[in-house]
Coordinates of C-alpha atoms in Angstrom, one line a residue:
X1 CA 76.1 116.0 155.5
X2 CA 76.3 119.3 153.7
X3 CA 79.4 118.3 152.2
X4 CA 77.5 115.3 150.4
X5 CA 74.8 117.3 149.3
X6 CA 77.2 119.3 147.5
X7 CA 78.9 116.7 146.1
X8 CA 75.7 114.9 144.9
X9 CA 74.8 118.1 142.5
X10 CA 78.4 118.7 141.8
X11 CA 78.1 115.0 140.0
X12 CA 74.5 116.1 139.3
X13 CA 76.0 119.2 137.2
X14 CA 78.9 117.3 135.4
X15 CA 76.6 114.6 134.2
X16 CA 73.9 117.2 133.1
X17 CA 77.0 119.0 131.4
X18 CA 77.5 115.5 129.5
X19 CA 74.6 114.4 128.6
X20 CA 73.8 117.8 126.9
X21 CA 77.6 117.7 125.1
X22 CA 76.9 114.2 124.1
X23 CA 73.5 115.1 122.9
X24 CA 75.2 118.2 120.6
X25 CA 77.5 115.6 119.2
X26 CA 74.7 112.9 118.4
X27 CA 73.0 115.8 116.4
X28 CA 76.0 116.9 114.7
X29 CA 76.8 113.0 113.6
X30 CA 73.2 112.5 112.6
X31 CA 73.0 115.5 110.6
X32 CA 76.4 114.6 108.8
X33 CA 74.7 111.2 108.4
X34 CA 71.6 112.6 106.9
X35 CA 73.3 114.8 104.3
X36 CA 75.9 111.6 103.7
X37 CA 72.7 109.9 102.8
X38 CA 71.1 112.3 100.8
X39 CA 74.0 113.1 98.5
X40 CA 74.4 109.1 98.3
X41 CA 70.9 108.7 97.4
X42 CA 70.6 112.0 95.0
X43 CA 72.3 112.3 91.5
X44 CA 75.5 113.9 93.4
X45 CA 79.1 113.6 91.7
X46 CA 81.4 111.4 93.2
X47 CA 83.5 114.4 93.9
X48 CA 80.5 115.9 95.8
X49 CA 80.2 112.5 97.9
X50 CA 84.1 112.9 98.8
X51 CA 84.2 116.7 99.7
X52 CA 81.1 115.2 102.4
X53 CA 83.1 112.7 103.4
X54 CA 86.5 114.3 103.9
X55 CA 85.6 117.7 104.7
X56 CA 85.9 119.2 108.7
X57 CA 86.9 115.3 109.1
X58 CA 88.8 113.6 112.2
X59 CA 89.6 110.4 110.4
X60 CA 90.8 106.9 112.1
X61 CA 94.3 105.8 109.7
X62 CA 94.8 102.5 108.7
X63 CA 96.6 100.5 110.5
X64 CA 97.8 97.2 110.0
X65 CA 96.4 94.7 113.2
X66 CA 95.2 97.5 114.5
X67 CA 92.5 99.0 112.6
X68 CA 90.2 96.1 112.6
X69 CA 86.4 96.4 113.6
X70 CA 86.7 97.1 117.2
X71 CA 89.4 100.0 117.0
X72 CA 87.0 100.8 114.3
X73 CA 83.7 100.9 116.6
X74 CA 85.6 102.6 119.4
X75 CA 86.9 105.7 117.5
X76 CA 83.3 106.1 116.0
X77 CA 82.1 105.3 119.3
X78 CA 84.0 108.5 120.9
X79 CA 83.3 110.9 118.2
X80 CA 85.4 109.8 114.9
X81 CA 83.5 111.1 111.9
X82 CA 85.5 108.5 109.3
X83 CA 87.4 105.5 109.8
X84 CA 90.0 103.0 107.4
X85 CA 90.6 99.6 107.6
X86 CA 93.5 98.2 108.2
X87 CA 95.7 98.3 104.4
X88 CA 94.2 94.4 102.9
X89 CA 96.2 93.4 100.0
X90 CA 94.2 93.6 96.5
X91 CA 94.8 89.8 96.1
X92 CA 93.7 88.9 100.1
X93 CA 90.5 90.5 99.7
X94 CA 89.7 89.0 96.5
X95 CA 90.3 85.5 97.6
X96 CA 87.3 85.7 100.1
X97 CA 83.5 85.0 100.1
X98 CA 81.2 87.4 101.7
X99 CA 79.2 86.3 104.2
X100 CA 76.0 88.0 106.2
X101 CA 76.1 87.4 109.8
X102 CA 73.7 87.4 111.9
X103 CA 74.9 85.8 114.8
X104 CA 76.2 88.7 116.0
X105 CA 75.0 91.4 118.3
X106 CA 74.4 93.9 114.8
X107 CA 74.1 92.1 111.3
X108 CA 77.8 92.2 110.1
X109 CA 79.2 91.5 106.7
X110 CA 82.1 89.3 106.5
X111 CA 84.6 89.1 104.3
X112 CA 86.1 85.0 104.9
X113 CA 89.2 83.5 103.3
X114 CA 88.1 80.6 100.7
X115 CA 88.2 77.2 102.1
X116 CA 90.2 76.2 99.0
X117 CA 92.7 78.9 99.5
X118 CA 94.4 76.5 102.6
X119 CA 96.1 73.6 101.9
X120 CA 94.4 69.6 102.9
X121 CA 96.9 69.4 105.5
X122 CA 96.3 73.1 106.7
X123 CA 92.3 72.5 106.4
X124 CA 92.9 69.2 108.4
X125 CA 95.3 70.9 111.4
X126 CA 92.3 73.8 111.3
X127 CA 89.3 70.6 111.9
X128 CA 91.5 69.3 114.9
X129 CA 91.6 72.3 116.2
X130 CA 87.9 73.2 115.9
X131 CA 89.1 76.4 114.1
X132 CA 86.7 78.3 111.6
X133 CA 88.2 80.0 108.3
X134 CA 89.9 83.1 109.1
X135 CA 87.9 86.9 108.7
X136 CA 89.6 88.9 106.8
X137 CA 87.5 91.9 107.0
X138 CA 84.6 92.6 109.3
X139 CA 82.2 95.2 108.8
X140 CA 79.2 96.6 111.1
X141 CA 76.8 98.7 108.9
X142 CA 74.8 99.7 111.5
X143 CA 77.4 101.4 112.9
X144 CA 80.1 102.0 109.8
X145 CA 77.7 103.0 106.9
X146 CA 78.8 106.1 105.3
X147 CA 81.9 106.2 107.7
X148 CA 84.3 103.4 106.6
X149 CA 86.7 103.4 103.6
X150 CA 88.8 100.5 102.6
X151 CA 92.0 101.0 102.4
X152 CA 93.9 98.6 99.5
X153 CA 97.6 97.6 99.0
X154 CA 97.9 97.0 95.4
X155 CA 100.8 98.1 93.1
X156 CA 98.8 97.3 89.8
X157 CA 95.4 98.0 88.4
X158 CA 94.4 94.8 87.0
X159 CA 95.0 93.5 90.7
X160 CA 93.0 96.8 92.4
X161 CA 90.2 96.9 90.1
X162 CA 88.5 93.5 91.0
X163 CA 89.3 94.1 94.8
X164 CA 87.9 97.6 94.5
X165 CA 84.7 95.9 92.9
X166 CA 84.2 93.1 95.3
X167 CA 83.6 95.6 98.3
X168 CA 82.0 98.5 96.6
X169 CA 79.0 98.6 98.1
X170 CA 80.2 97.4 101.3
X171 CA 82.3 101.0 102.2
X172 CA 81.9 104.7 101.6
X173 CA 85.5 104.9 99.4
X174 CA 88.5 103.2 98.2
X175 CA 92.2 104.3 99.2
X176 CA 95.5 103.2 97.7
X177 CA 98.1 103.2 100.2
X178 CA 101.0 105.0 98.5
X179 CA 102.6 105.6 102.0
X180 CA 103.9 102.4 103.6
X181 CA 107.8 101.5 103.4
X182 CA 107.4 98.2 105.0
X183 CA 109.4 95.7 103.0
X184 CA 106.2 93.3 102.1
X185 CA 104.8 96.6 100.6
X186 CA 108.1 97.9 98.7
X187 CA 109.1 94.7 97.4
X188 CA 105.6 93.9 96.2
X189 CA 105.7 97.1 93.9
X190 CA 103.2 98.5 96.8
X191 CA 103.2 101.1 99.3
X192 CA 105.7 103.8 99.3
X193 CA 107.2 102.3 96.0
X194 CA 104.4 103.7 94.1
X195 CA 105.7 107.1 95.0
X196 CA 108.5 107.1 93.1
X197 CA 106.4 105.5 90.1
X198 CA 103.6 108.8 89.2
X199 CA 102.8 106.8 85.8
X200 CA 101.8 103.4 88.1
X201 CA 99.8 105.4 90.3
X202 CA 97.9 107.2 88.4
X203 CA 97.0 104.2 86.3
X204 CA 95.5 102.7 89.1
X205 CA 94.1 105.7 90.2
X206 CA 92.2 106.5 86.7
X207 CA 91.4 102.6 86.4
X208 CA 89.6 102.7 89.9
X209 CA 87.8 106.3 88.8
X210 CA 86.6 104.8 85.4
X211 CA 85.0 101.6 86.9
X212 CA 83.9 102.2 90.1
X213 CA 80.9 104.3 91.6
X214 CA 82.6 105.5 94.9
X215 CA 85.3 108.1 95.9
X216 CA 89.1 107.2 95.2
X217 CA 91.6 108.8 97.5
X218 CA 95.3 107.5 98.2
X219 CA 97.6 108.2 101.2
X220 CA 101.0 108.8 100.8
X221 CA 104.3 110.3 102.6
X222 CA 106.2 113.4 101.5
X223 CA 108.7 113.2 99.1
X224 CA 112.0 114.3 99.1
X225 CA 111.5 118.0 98.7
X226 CA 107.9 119.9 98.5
X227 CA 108.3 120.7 94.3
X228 CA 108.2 116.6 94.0
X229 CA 105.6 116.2 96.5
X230 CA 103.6 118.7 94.9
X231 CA 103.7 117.5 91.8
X232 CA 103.0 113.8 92.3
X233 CA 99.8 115.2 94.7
X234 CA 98.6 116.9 91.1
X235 CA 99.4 114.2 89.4
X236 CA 97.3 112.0 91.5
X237 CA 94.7 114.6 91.5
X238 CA 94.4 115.2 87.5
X239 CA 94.2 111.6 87.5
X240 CA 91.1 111.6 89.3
X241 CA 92.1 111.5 93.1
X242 CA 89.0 112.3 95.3
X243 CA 91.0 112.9 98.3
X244 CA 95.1 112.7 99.3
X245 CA 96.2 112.3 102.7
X246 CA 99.9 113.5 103.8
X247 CA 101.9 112.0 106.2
X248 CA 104.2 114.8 107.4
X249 CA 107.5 112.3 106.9
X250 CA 109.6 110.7 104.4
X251 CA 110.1 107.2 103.2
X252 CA 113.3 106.5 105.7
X253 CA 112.2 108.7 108.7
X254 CA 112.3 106.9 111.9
X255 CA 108.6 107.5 113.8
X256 CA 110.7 108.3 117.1
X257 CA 112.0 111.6 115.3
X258 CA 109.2 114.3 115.3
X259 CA 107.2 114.9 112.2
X260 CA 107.8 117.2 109.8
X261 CA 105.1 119.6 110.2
X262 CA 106.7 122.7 108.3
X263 CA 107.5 120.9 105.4
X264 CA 103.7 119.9 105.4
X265 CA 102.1 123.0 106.0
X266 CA 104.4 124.4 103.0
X267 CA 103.3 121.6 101.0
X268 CA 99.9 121.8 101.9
X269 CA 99.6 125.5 101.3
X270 CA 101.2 125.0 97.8
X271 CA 98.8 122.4 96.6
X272 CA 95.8 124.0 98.3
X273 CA 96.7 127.4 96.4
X274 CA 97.2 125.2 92.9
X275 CA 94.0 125.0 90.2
X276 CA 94.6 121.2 91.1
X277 CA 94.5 121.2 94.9
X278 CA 92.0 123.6 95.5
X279 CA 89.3 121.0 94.0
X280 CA 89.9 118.1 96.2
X281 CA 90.2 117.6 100.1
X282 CA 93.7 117.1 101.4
X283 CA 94.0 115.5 104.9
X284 CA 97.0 116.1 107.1
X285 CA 98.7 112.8 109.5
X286 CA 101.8 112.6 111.5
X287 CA 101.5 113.2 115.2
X288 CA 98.5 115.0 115.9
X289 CA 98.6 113.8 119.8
X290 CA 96.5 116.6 121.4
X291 CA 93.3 118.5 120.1
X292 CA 95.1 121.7 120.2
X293 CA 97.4 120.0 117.7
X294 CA 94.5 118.9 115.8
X295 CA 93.2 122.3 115.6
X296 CA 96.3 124.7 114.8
X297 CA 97.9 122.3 112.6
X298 CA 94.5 122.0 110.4
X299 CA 94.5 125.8 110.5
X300 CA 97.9 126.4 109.5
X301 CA 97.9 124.4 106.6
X302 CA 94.4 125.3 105.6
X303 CA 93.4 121.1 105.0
X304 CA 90.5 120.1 105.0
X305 CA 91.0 117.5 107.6
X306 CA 93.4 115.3 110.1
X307 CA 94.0 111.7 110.4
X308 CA 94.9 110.1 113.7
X309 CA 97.0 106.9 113.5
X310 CA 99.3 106.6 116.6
X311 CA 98.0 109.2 118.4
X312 CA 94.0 107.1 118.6
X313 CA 96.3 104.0 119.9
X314 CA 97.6 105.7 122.5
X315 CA 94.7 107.3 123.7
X316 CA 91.5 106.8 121.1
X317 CA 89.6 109.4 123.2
X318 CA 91.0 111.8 121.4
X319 CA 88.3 111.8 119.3
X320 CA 85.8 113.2 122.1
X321 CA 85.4 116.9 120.4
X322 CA 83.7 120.1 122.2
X323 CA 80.0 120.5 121.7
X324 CA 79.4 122.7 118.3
X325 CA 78.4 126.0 120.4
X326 CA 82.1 125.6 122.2
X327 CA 84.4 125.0 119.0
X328 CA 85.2 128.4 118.1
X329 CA 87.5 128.6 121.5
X330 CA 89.8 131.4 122.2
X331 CA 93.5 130.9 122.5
X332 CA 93.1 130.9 126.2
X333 CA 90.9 128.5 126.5
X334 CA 92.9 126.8 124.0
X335 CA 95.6 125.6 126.8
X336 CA 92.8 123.6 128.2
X337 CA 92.8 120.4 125.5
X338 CA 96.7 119.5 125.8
X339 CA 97.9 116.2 126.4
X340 CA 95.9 116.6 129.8
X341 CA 92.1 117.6 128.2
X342 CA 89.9 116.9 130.5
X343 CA 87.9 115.8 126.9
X344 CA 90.4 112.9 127.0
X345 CA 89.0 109.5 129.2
X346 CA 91.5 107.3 131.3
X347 CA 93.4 104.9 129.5
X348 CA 92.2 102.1 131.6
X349 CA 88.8 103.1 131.0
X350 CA 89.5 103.1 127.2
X351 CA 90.9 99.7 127.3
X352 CA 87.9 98.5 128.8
X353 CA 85.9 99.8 126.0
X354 CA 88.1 98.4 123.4
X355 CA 87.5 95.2 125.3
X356 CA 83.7 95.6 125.2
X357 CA 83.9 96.0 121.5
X358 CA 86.7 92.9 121.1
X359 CA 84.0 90.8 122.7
X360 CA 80.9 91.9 120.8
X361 CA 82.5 91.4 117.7
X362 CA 84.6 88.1 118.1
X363 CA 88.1 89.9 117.8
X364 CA 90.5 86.6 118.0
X365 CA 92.7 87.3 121.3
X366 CA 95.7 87.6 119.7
X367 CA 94.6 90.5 118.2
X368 CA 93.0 92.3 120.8
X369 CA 96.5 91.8 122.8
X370 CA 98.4 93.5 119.9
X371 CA 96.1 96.3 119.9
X372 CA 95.8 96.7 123.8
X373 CA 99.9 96.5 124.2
X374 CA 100.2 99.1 121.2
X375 CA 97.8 101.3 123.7
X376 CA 100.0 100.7 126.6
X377 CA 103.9 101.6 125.2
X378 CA 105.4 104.9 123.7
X379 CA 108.0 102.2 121.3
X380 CA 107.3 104.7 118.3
X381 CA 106.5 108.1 119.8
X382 CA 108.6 110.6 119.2
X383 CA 111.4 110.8 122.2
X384 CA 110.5 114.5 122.7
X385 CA 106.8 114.1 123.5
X386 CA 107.2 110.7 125.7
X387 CA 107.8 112.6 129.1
X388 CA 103.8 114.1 128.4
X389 CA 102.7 111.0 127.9
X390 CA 102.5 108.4 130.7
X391 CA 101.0 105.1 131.0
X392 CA 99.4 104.8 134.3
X393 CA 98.2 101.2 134.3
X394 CA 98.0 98.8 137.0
X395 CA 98.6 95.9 134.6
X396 CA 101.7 95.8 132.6
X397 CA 102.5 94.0 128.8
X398 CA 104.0 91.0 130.5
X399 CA 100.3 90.3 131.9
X400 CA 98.7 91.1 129.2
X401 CA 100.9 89.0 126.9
X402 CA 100.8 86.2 129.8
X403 CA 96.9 85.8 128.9
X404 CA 96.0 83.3 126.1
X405 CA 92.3 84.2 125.8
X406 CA 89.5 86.7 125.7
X407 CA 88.3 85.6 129.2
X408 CA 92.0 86.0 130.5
X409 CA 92.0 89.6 128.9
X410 CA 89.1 90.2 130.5
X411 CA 89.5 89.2 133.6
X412 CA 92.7 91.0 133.9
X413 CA 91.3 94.1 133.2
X414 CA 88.1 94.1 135.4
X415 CA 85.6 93.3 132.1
X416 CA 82.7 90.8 131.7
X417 CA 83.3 88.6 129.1
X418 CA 80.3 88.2 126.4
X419 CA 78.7 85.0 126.9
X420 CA 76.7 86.3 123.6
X421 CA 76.5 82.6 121.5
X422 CA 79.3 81.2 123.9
X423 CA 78.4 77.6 122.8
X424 CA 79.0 78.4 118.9
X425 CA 82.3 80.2 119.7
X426 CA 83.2 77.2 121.4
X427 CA 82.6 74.8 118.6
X428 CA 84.1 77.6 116.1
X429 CA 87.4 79.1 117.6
X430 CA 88.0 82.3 115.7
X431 CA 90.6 82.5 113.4
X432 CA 93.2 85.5 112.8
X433 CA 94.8 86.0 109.2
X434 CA 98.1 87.9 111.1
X435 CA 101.0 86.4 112.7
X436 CA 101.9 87.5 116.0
X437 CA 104.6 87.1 118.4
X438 CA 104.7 88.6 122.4
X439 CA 108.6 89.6 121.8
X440 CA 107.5 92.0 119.6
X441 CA 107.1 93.7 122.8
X442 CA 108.6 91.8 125.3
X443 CA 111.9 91.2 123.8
X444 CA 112.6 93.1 120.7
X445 CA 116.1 92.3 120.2
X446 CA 114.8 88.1 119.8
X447 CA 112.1 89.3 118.0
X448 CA 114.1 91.0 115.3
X449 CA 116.8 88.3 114.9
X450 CA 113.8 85.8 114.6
X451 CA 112.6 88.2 111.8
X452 CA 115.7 88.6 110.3
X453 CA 116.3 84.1 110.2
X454 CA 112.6 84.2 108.7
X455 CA 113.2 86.7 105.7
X456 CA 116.8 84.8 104.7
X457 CA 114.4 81.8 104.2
X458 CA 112.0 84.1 102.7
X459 CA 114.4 85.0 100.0
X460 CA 116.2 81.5 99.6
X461 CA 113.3 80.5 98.8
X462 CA 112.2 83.1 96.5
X463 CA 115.9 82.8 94.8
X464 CA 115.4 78.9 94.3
X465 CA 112.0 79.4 92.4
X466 CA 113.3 82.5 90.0
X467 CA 116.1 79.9 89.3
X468 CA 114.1 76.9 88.6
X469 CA 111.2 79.3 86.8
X470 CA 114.7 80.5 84.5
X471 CA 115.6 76.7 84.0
X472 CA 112.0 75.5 83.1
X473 CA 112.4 78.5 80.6
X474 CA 115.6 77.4 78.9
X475 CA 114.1 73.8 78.9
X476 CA 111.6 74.5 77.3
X477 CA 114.0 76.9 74.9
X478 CA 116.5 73.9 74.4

């Protein structure tokens, strides 16, 4: 009996300890809110907006499939002061209506693909199967506002411009993804290929600065050697960047290597002591799995803040901070928020959450599989860290890929499904604008032959159409 007792005000304690940290960081978000709100609403400068936004900032990255409105939710959620979309290409975005909903547990905005965008035959297979037009992006400003930037893949400013415009008011900034070296991206004059065209990038840079009433900030990797990544960063910069975030790896670098976190605290330390560098915010990515990495990283390279990209998908708890009063911790102490901070929630429980949000929001079940079995697999962390960082779940990616819909998710891992408008869903099956395929984790070998089949096509095709475009030239010539 005494035994109980004790362990009744032990629990007593820790939740009294909680509540009062949770309380510190509702205050702290509400006043970053307020002053967001203020310098929105006052005659600030843009620049002024983006050293609020940016500054002492734990950021969400972009990430393609992943970064979509319940990742989104859940990293706010846990204590995430900004978060990106997932990169949406200039020309997808600008192909869309906006829509109010309000048949949703918050008012959301969405952002729907055109109904004249699909093909009859597509629009007729989409009828038979009761499906509705897909979302491209979905955005909750009772939760996002002042929080969310839109992140763009564009590789020309006539194309960025009109995207840029269409969801100003919509998000707190615009960033260019300079970074990515995904084919799509490369070959589309997008991505990382911007990095080795400054002129391009600062055209698009200056065009979004001139027309637009919101902070411009791009992402990129570093370059081959720190003089050329300094100089495109204050090229970017004199152009009118707001904000640049670093990825601390090449174009080339293989995510299983570790980052290159001395080249990027030399880099950083170089731009931040430059006239240029010292004006903007520069935020530091490339994992940042632990908050004592967080922490000493950000103070070794003096930035201004740290974005979390596979790191959140592993464990998006990661965003849980100390309360204000505790920040300031000493390097014994410091020990204490490893990859075992008892900050850091379980990853079932985190799952769960995601879930909760997947539901609320109408995530299509294809996605929230993608996301959930990017939670549960080390595929792209560095070798060296993987023995730190275990995956202790009772389900596995074969069950989870095994499930065909939100109520098999669900049931596997232990949630209630939303029955929130059950009967509309039903009549209106959601719609995802991604492909997906379970041997992407299941069987990666089949997967990237399957790939490989599907880009020869790609480009046969592609071939075919320059050739007949060159023939309906010289026609027309002859």
């Amino acid at each position: 009996m005494k035994k109980k007792m004790e362990d009744v005000k032990l629990n007593e304690g820790i939740n009294e300890k909680e509540a009062t940290d949770e309380r510190y960081a509702n205050e702290e978000e509400e006043n970053k809110k307020d002053k967001l709100s203020s310098a929105t609403a006052s005659t600030s400068t843009i620049q002024e907006r983006a050293d609020m936004l940016f500054s002492n900032s734990e950021i969400l990255a972009p990430m393609v499939r992943a970064s979509t409105t319940p990742l989104r939710l859940l990293a706010l959620s846990y204590g995430a002061d900004l978060v990106y979309t997932e990169e949406i290409i200039d020309r997808s975005i600008t192909t869309c209506d906006r829509i109010i909903n309000n048949e949703l547990p918050h008012q959301t905005i969405d952002y729907v693909r055109k109904k004249e965008t699909f093909s009859p035959k597509v629009l007729k297979r989409m009828a038979s199967q009761k499906q509705s037009l897909p979302v491209v992006l979905r955005i909750v400003p009772s939760i996002e506002k002042h929080r969310l930037i839109y992140q763009i893949g564009t590789g020309e400013s006539n194309l960025a411009l009109p995207a840029a415009h269409f969801v100003e008011k919509d998000v707190s900034g615009i960033d260019i993804n300079m970074g990515c070296p995904k084919k799509f991206s490369v070959s589309g004059g997008m991505g990382s290929a911007l990095l080795s065209d400054l002129p391009r990038a600062c055209d698009i840079i200056k065009t979004l600065r001139r027309n637009i009433s919101i902070p411009v900030s791009a992402k990129i990797r570093l370059l081959k050697d720190n003089s050329s990544t300094l100089d495109f960063v204050k090229g970017l910069i004199q152009a009118g960047a707001n904000a640049v975030t670093i990825h601390s790896r090449e174009v080339g670098d293989e995510a299983t290597q570790p980052a290159k976190w001395d080249r990027l605290m030399e880099v950083v330390q170089l731009i931040k002591s430059s006239p240029e560098g010292s004006s903007v915010p520069i935020i530091i990515n490339g994992d940042l799995y632990t908050r004592n990495d967080i922490i000493n990283m950000k103070k070794k390279c003096k930035a201004n803040g740290v974005m979390l990209a596979r790191p959140a998908l592993y464990n998006t708890s990661i965003f849980r901070k100390l309360p204000p009063h505790s920040v300031d911790y000493d390097d014994g102490e410091e020990t204490k928020y490893g990859h075992n901070s008892p900050l850091l929630l379980s990853k079932t429980n985190v799952v769960r959450d995601y879930l909760h949000y997947s539901n609320a929001y109408q995530s299509h079940y294809k996605n929230v599989k993608y996301v959930i079995c990017e939670m549960m697999n080390n595929r792209r962390t560095p070798s060296i860290l993987v023995p730190n960082m275990p995956h202790n779940f009772k389900q596995t990616i074969s069950q989870v890929c095994n499930c065909h819909s939100m109520d098999g998710l669900c049931k596997l891992w232990d949630v209630t499904a939303s029955t929130h408008n059950a009967s509309h869903f039903e009549r209106n099956l959601i719609t995802d604008p991604h492909r997906y395929d379970d041997n992407y984790f299941l069987d990666r070998d089949k997967f990237l032959k399957k790939r490989a089949a599907a880009d020869n096509v790609v480009s046969t095709q592609m071939e075919q159409s320059n050739g007949e475009s060159v023939n309906s030239k010289r026609n027309k010539l002859s």
